[in-house]
Amino acid sequence: MFRSRIVSLLTAAGMVTLLSSVAYGQRWEVGAGGGASFYNAKTLTTTSGDISAKFKPGYSFSGYLGQIGGRLGGEVRYSYMSNEMELAGLGKSYTMSGRSQAIHYDVHIYFNKNQEAKIRTYVLAGGGIKQFSGTGSTVPYQPLGNLAVLTNTSQWKPLVTAGAGVRVALSPHMQLRGEVRGYFTEMPTDVITPVSGSLGGWLFDIAPTVSVSYVW
């Protein structure tokens, strides 16, 4: 039910942007790019001691379709991140391969409303859904398995996005974009599962990205 509501919200947001593009002469844009992915670590406190639960630094890529307006714009974006998962503490550690993917809609607010300007900076905010997956092989024993385990499962979480960027016009139809976007979700405890204690709070994924887009 939650995922269907998110899809409905994304569709509604897309329709609002489409109608505004017709009304205010916005331009269309399609693009793709890549970059890095950096997560914060979470601490699991147990009676045996503290251990760190995290997604290690990795890479990301994304593709998007949107509109560029004077003061406002927006886009639907698919993002993919590859990050190993790790449990570490008490002199032990265990790592498993993992990935995440997100579908989200972001609204852009431009500081310069001149669409023909060569350089334009903006802030962005939005939301959607994000799936976390453990992709490694299961093993009968994990070194910290009495406290937490890494699982070969998937879990969807509600997603909030925020960030800032700059776009540079390379030609009338090609633009270069640099962004730093934050992906904010709750901890996916079905994928990194505490056995003793609890893992709660927000998980941050900071993703600097460079992309190229075609504008018309």
CSV table of C-alpha atoms in Angstrom, one decimal:
chain,number,residue,atom,x,y,z
A,1,MET,CA,0.0,0.0,0.0
A,2,PHE,CA,2.8,2.4,0.9
A,3,ARG,CA,4.6,1.9,-2.4
A,4,SER,CA,1.4,2.5,-4.4
A,5,ARG,CA,0.9,5.8,-2.5
A,6,ILE,CA,4.4,6.8,-3.3
A,7,VAL,CA,3.9,6.0,-7.0
A,8,SER,CA,0.7,8.0,-6.9
A,9,LEU,CA,2.5,11.0,-5.3
A,10,LEU,CA,5.4,10.8,-7.9
A,11,THR,CA,2.8,10.6,-10.7
A,12,ALA,CA,1.0,13.6,-9.3
A,13,ALA,CA,4.2,15.6,-8.9
A,14,GLY,CA,5.2,14.7,-12.5
A,15,MET,CA,1.8,15.9,-13.8
A,16,VAL,CA,2.1,19.2,-11.9
A,17,THR,CA,5.5,19.8,-13.4
A,18,LEU,CA,4.4,18.8,-16.9
A,19,LEU,CA,1.4,21.2,-16.7
A,20,SER,CA,3.7,24.0,-15.4
A,21,SER,CA,6.1,23.3,-18.3
A,22,VAL,CA,3.3,23.9,-20.7
A,23,ALA,CA,2.2,27.0,-18.9
A,24,TYR,CA,5.5,28.6,-18.3
A,25,GLY,CA,7.7,27.5,-21.2
A,26,GLN,CA,10.0,25.1,-19.4
A,27,ARG,CA,12.5,23.0,-21.3
A,28,TRP,CA,12.8,19.2,-21.2
A,29,GLU,CA,15.9,17.4,-20.1
A,30,VAL,CA,17.2,13.8,-20.1
A,31,GLY,CA,20.5,12.8,-18.7
A,32,ALA,CA,22.7,10.3,-16.9
A,33,GLY,CA,25.8,10.3,-14.7
A,34,GLY,CA,27.8,8.7,-11.9
A,35,GLY,CA,29.7,9.3,-8.8
A,36,ALA,CA,30.3,8.1,-5.2
A,37,SER,CA,28.2,6.9,-2.3
A,38,PHE,CA,29.1,7.6,1.4
A,39,TYR,CA,27.0,6.3,4.3
A,40,ASN,CA,27.2,7.2,7.9
A,41,ALA,CA,27.9,4.3,10.4
A,42,LYS,CA,25.4,3.2,13.0
A,43,THR,CA,26.5,1.9,16.4
A,44,LEU,CA,24.8,-1.2,17.9
A,45,THR,CA,25.2,-1.2,21.7
A,46,THR,CA,25.0,-4.7,23.3
A,47,THR,CA,25.8,-6.2,26.7
A,48,SER,CA,29.0,-7.6,25.1
A,49,GLY,CA,30.1,-4.1,23.8
A,50,ASP,CA,29.6,-1.8,20.8
A,51,ILE,CA,29.9,-2.8,17.2
A,52,SER,CA,29.7,-0.7,14.0
A,53,ALA,CA,27.1,-1.4,11.4
A,54,LYS,CA,27.5,0.3,8.1
A,55,PHE,CA,27.6,0.4,4.3
A,56,LYS,CA,31.1,1.0,3.1
A,57,PRO,CA,32.0,3.8,0.6
A,58,GLY,CA,31.1,2.8,-3.0
A,59,TYR,CA,30.0,4.1,-6.3
A,60,SER,CA,26.7,5.2,-7.8
A,61,PHE,CA,25.0,6.1,-11.1
A,62,SER,CA,21.7,7.5,-12.1
A,63,GLY,CA,19.4,8.6,-14.9
A,64,TYR,CA,16.7,11.3,-15.0
A,65,LEU,CA,14.0,13.0,-17.0
A,66,GLY,CA,12.8,16.4,-16.0
A,67,GLN,CA,12.1,20.0,-16.8
A,68,ILE,CA,14.1,23.2,-16.4
A,69,GLY,CA,12.2,26.3,-15.5
A,70,GLY,CA,13.0,29.9,-14.6
A,71,ARG,CA,12.7,29.7,-10.8
A,72,LEU,CA,11.5,26.1,-10.5
A,73,GLY,CA,12.1,22.8,-12.2
A,74,GLY,CA,12.0,19.1,-11.3
A,75,GLU,CA,12.8,15.6,-12.4
A,76,VAL,CA,12.1,12.0,-11.9
A,77,ARG,CA,15.3,10.1,-11.2
A,78,TYR,CA,16.5,6.5,-10.8
A,79,SER,CA,19.6,6.0,-8.7
A,80,TYR,CA,21.7,2.9,-8.1
A,81,MET,CA,24.4,2.6,-5.4
A,82,SER,CA,26.9,-0.3,-4.8
A,83,ASN,CA,28.2,-0.5,-1.2
A,84,GLU,CA,29.5,-3.4,0.7
A,85,MET,CA,27.9,-4.0,4.1
A,86,GLU,CA,30.1,-4.4,7.2
A,87,LEU,CA,29.8,-5.3,10.9
A,88,ALA,CA,32.9,-4.5,12.9
A,89,GLY,CA,33.8,-4.5,16.6
A,90,LEU,CA,35.2,-6.6,19.6
A,91,GLY,CA,38.2,-7.5,17.4
A,92,LYS,CA,36.0,-9.1,14.7
A,93,SER,CA,34.5,-8.0,11.4
A,94,TYR,CA,32.3,-9.4,8.6
A,95,THR,CA,31.6,-8.0,5.1
A,96,MET,CA,29.0,-8.8,2.5
A,97,SER,CA,28.3,-7.2,-0.9
A,98,GLY,CA,25.3,-5.0,-1.1
A,99,ARG,CA,23.4,-2.5,-3.2
A,100,SER,CA,20.6,0.0,-3.1
A,101,GLN,CA,18.4,1.6,-5.7
A,102,ALA,CA,16.0,4.5,-5.4
A,103,ILE,CA,13.2,6.1,-7.4
A,104,HIS,CA,12.4,9.6,-6.5
A,105,TYR,CA,11.1,13.0,-7.6
A,106,ASP,CA,13.1,16.2,-6.8
A,107,VAL,CA,12.0,19.8,-7.1
A,108,HIS,CA,14.8,22.3,-8.1
A,109,ILE,CA,14.8,25.9,-7.0
A,110,TYR,CA,17.2,28.1,-9.1
A,111,PHE,CA,19.0,31.2,-7.7
A,112,ASN,CA,19.2,32.6,-11.2
A,113,LYS,CA,15.9,32.5,-13.1
A,114,ASN,CA,17.4,33.2,-16.5
A,115,GLN,CA,17.1,29.9,-18.4
A,116,GLU,CA,19.7,31.1,-20.9
A,117,ALA,CA,22.5,31.7,-18.3
A,118,LYS,CA,25.6,29.7,-18.8
A,119,ILE,CA,26.0,28.8,-15.1
A,120,ARG,CA,23.0,28.2,-12.8
A,121,THR,CA,23.1,27.1,-9.2
A,122,TYR,CA,20.2,25.5,-7.4
A,123,VAL,CA,19.0,23.6,-4.3
A,124,LEU,CA,16.8,20.5,-4.5
A,125,ALA,CA,14.5,18.5,-2.3
A,126,GLY,CA,12.1,15.6,-2.9
A,127,GLY,CA,11.2,12.0,-1.9
A,128,GLY,CA,10.4,8.5,-3.0
A,129,ILE,CA,11.3,5.0,-2.1
A,130,LYS,CA,14.7,3.2,-1.7
A,131,GLN,CA,15.4,-0.5,-1.8
A,132,PHE,CA,18.4,-2.0,0.2
A,133,SER,CA,19.6,-5.5,-0.7
A,134,GLY,CA,22.3,-7.8,0.5
A,135,THR,CA,23.8,-9.5,-2.5
A,136,GLY,CA,26.4,-11.8,-1.0
A,137,SER,CA,26.2,-15.5,-0.4
A,138,THR,CA,24.9,-16.7,2.9
A,139,VAL,CA,27.3,-18.5,5.2
A,140,PRO,CA,26.5,-20.8,8.2
A,141,TYR,CA,28.6,-18.7,10.6
A,142,GLN,CA,29.2,-15.0,10.8
A,143,PRO,CA,31.9,-13.7,13.3
A,144,LEU,CA,29.5,-11.4,15.1
A,145,GLY,CA,26.4,-13.4,14.4
A,146,ASN,CA,25.3,-13.6,18.1
A,147,LEU,CA,25.0,-9.7,18.0
A,148,ALA,CA,24.0,-8.9,14.4
A,149,VAL,CA,23.8,-10.5,11.0
A,150,LEU,CA,24.1,-9.4,7.4
A,151,THR,CA,21.3,-10.9,5.3
A,152,ASN,CA,20.8,-11.8,1.7
A,153,THR,CA,17.4,-10.1,1.6
A,154,SER,CA,15.8,-6.8,0.3
A,155,GLN,CA,13.9,-4.1,2.1
A,156,TRP,CA,12.1,-1.0,0.9
A,157,LYS,CA,12.2,2.2,2.9
A,158,PRO,CA,10.5,5.7,2.5
A,159,LEU,CA,13.1,8.2,1.2
A,160,VAL,CA,13.7,11.9,1.6
A,161,THR,CA,16.2,13.7,-0.7
A,162,ALA,CA,17.9,17.1,-0.3
A,163,GLY,CA,21.0,18.7,-1.9
A,164,ALA,CA,22.5,21.4,-4.1
A,165,GLY,CA,24.0,21.6,-7.5
A,166,VAL,CA,25.3,23.6,-10.4
A,167,ARG,CA,24.6,23.3,-14.1
A,168,VAL,CA,26.9,24.6,-16.9
A,169,ALA,CA,25.7,25.0,-20.5
A,170,LEU,CA,28.2,23.3,-22.8
A,171,SER,CA,26.1,24.1,-25.9
A,172,PRO,CA,22.4,25.1,-26.7
A,173,HIS,CA,21.4,21.5,-26.1
A,174,MET,CA,24.1,19.9,-23.8
A,175,GLN,CA,24.6,20.7,-20.1
A,176,LEU,CA,27.1,19.5,-17.5
A,177,ARG,CA,25.7,19.1,-13.9
A,178,GLY,CA,27.5,18.6,-10.6
A,179,GLU,CA,25.5,17.8,-7.5
A,180,VAL,CA,25.8,16.6,-4.0
A,181,ARG,CA,22.6,14.8,-3.0
A,182,GLY,CA,21.6,13.3,0.4
A,183,TYR,CA,19.4,10.2,0.6
A,184,PHE,CA,17.7,9.9,4.0
A,185,THR,CA,16.0,6.7,5.2
A,186,GLU,CA,15.4,4.7,8.3
A,187,MET,CA,17.9,1.9,8.9
A,188,PRO,CA,17.0,-1.3,6.9
A,189,THR,CA,17.0,-3.7,9.8
A,190,ASP,CA,15.8,-6.6,7.6
A,191,VAL,CA,19.1,-6.4,5.7
A,192,ILE,CA,21.5,-5.5,8.6
A,193,THR,CA,19.6,-7.3,11.4
A,194,PRO,CA,20.4,-6.8,15.1
A,195,VAL,CA,20.2,-9.9,17.2
A,196,SER,CA,21.0,-8.2,20.5
A,197,GLY,CA,20.1,-4.5,21.0
A,198,SER,CA,18.6,-2.3,18.4
A,199,LEU,CA,19.5,-0.3,15.3
A,200,GLY,CA,17.3,2.7,14.9
A,201,GLY,CA,17.5,6.3,13.6
A,202,TRP,CA,18.2,7.8,10.3
A,203,LEU,CA,20.7,6.4,7.7
A,204,PHE,CA,22.4,9.1,5.5
A,205,ASP,CA,23.8,8.4,2.0
A,206,ILE,CA,25.7,11.3,0.6
A,207,ALA,CA,26.2,11.0,-3.2
A,208,PRO,CA,28.3,13.5,-5.1
A,209,THR,CA,27.4,13.1,-8.8
A,210,VAL,CA,28.6,14.4,-12.2
A,211,SER,CA,26.2,14.0,-15.1
A,212,VAL,CA,25.6,15.2,-18.7
A,213,SER,CA,22.2,16.0,-20.1
A,214,TYR,CA,20.5,16.8,-23.4
A,215,VAL,CA,18.1,19.7,-23.2
A,216,TRP,CA,15.4,20.7,-25.7
